[in-house]
mmCIF file of C-alpha atoms in Angstrom:
data_model
loop_
_atom_site.group_PDB
_atom_site.id
_atom_site.type_symbol
_atom_site.label_atom_id
_atom_site.label_comp_id
_atom_site.label_asym_id
_atom_site.label_seq_id
_atom_site.Cartn_x
_atom_site.Cartn_y
_atom_site.Cartn_z
ATOM 1 C CA MET A 1 -0.001 -0.001 0.001
ATOM 2 C CA ALA A 2 1.295 3.460 -0.873
ATOM 3 C CA LYS A 3 1.981 5.812 2.010
ATOM 4 C CA PRO A 4 -1.203 7.726 2.916
ATOM 5 C CA LYS A 5 -1.164 11.282 1.603
ATOM 6 C CA PRO A 6 -3.106 13.955 3.527
ATOM 7 C CA ARG A 7 -4.544 16.915 1.625
ATOM 8 C CA LEU A 8 -5.958 20.099 3.169
ATOM 9 C CA SER A 9 -8.044 23.107 2.257
ATOM 10 C CA VAL A 10 -7.616 25.834 4.885
ATOM 11 C CA PRO A 11 -8.115 29.560 4.233
ATOM 12 C CA LYS A 12 -4.793 31.448 4.255
ATOM 13 C CA LYS A 13 -6.464 34.571 5.684
ATOM 14 C CA ALA A 14 -9.585 35.357 7.705
ATOM 15 C CA LYS A 15 -10.976 38.141 9.867
ATOM 16 C CA LYS A 16 -11.155 37.590 13.605
ATOM 17 C CA GLY A 17 -14.502 35.975 14.446
ATOM 18 C CA ASP A 18 -15.118 34.619 10.933
ATOM 19 C CA ILE A 19 -16.401 31.068 10.679
ATOM 20 C CA ILE A 20 -14.031 29.210 8.372
ATOM 21 C CA THR A 21 -14.536 25.905 6.574
ATOM 22 C CA ILE A 22 -11.736 23.374 6.716
ATOM 23 C CA LYS A 23 -11.624 20.359 4.410
ATOM 24 C CA THR A 24 -9.326 17.353 4.583
ATOM 25 C CA LEU A 25 -8.851 14.175 2.623
ATOM 26 C CA ILE A 26 -6.346 11.398 3.167
ATOM 27 C CA SER A 27 -5.561 8.704 0.616
ATOM 28 C CA HIS A 28 -5.752 5.407 2.510
ATOM 29 C CA LYS A 29 -7.171 2.067 1.306
ATOM 30 C CA MET A 30 -8.836 1.260 4.661
ATOM 31 C CA GLU A 31 -8.766 -2.522 4.912
ATOM 32 C CA SER A 32 -11.766 -3.618 7.017
ATOM 33 C CA GLY A 33 -10.400 -7.009 8.073
ATOM 34 C CA GLN A 34 -13.390 -8.798 6.530
ATOM 35 C CA ARG A 35 -11.903 -9.655 3.131
ATOM 36 C CA LYS A 36 -9.835 -12.742 2.383
ATOM 37 C CA ASN A 37 -6.673 -13.042 0.370
ATOM 38 C CA LYS A 38 -7.688 -14.800 -2.876
ATOM 39 C CA LYS A 39 -4.517 -16.920 -2.997
ATOM 40 C CA THR A 40 -4.213 -17.999 0.653
ATOM 41 C CA GLY A 41 -7.831 -17.772 1.792
ATOM 42 C CA LYS A 42 -6.691 -16.021 4.984
ATOM 43 C CA LYS A 43 -8.323 -12.830 6.211
ATOM 44 C CA ILE A 44 -6.473 -9.640 5.329
ATOM 45 C CA PRO A 45 -5.706 -7.888 8.627
ATOM 46 C CA ARG A 46 -7.731 -4.798 9.466
ATOM 47 C CA LYS A 47 -5.887 -1.537 8.833
ATOM 48 C CA ILE A 48 -8.017 1.568 9.039
ATOM 49 C CA ILE A 49 -7.513 5.100 10.198
ATOM 50 C CA ASN A 50 -9.327 5.063 13.508
ATOM 51 C CA LYS A 51 -8.799 8.607 14.830
ATOM 52 C CA PHE A 52 -8.708 12.110 13.372
ATOM 53 C CA VAL A 53 -7.735 15.221 15.361
ATOM 54 C CA ALA A 54 -7.513 18.891 14.339
ATOM 55 C CA LYS A 55 -5.772 21.407 16.616
ATOM 56 C CA TYR A 56 -5.781 25.178 16.225
ATOM 57 C CA ASN A 57 -2.678 26.601 17.944
ATOM 58 C CA GLY A 58 -2.517 23.469 20.086
ATOM 59 C CA GLU A 59 -6.192 23.430 21.111
ATOM 60 C CA VAL A 60 -8.395 20.601 19.818
ATOM 61 C CA VAL A 61 -11.168 22.080 17.656
ATOM 62 C CA PHE A 62 -12.403 18.843 16.075
ATOM 63 C CA GLN A 63 -11.835 15.142 16.613
ATOM 64 C CA SER A 64 -13.516 11.910 15.647
ATOM 65 C CA ASP A 65 -13.109 8.176 16.081
ATOM 66 C CA TRP A 66 -13.590 6.061 12.977
ATOM 67 C CA HIS A 67 -14.710 2.445 12.652
ATOM 68 C CA PRO A 68 -14.455 -0.280 9.950
ATOM 69 C CA ALA A 69 -17.361 1.110 7.916
ATOM 70 C CA ILE A 70 -15.385 4.275 7.108
ATOM 71 C CA SER A 71 -14.722 4.623 3.399
ATOM 72 C CA ALA A 72 -11.369 4.484 1.687
ATOM 73 C CA ASN A 73 -9.767 7.900 1.186
ATOM 74 C CA PRO A 74 -11.918 9.555 3.879
ATOM 75 C CA TYR A 75 -12.944 13.187 3.369
ATOM 76 C CA ILE A 76 -13.974 15.400 6.259
ATOM 77 C CA SER A 77 -15.219 18.971 6.375
ATOM 78 C CA PHE A 78 -15.884 21.060 9.487
ATOM 79 C CA LYS A 79 -16.135 24.680 10.586
ATOM 80 C CA THR A 80 -14.336 26.603 13.297
ATOM 81 C CA MET A 81 -13.967 30.239 14.302
ATOM 82 C CA ALA A 82 -10.880 32.190 13.274
ATOM 83 C CA THR A 83 -9.558 33.516 16.577
ATOM 84 C CA GLU A 84 -5.875 34.285 16.007
ATOM 85 C CA SER A 85 -3.070 33.785 13.532
ATOM 86 C CA GLY A 86 -1.238 30.503 13.847
ATOM 87 C CA THR A 87 -1.151 26.883 12.799
ATOM 88 C CA ILE A 88 -3.889 24.331 12.341
ATOM 89 C CA GLU A 89 -2.469 20.825 12.779
ATOM 90 C CA PHE A 90 -4.136 17.657 11.575
ATOM 91 C CA SER A 91 -3.364 14.054 12.509
ATOM 92 C CA TRP A 92 -4.749 10.718 11.382
ATOM 93 C CA THR A 93 -3.899 7.572 13.386
ATOM 94 C CA ASP A 94 -4.251 4.052 11.982
ATOM 95 C CA ASP A 95 -4.593 0.647 13.640
ATOM 96 C CA ASP A 96 -0.810 0.139 13.707
ATOM 97 C CA GLY A 97 -0.346 3.374 15.673
ATOM 98 C CA GLN A 98 1.130 5.104 12.633
ATOM 99 C CA VAL A 99 0.331 8.836 12.680
ATOM 100 C CA TYR A 100 0.067 10.871 9.492
ATOM 101 C CA SER A 101 0.269 14.631 10.015
ATOM 102 C CA LYS A 102 -0.023 17.836 8.066
ATOM 103 C CA SER A 103 -0.471 21.457 9.056
ATOM 104 C CA ALA A 104 -1.486 24.782 7.561
ATOM 105 C CA LYS A 105 -0.882 28.399 8.577
ATOM 106 C CA ILE A 106 -3.673 30.934 8.880
ATOM 107 C CA THR A 107 -3.351 34.726 9.240
ATOM 108 C CA VAL A 108 -6.173 36.375 11.209
ATOM 109 C CA THR A 109 -6.712 40.131 10.981
ATOM 110 C CA GLU A 110 -8.841 42.440 13.100
#
């Protein structure tokens, strides 16, 4: 499986108090653990992203736990308030404990 690739859409600028929309997508095959290998007949081990967290200047603004029914290449969109300039950090954790991260800067004006 290719290494998961996170993609983000975060506004570069916003006015203080604006509600901004953040969109993320991560390329990940999301193996449910229910399928069998056609050659061996053995179940393919489950490997899904099971947790997503977004932090705005270190404070959690959105998080979710995911389960086997989550689709491959999961897309998520949420809103938060622009409060100050800084960094919005995103992390996706899979069943193996591997964490995939990406961040974006935002400039907030008065």
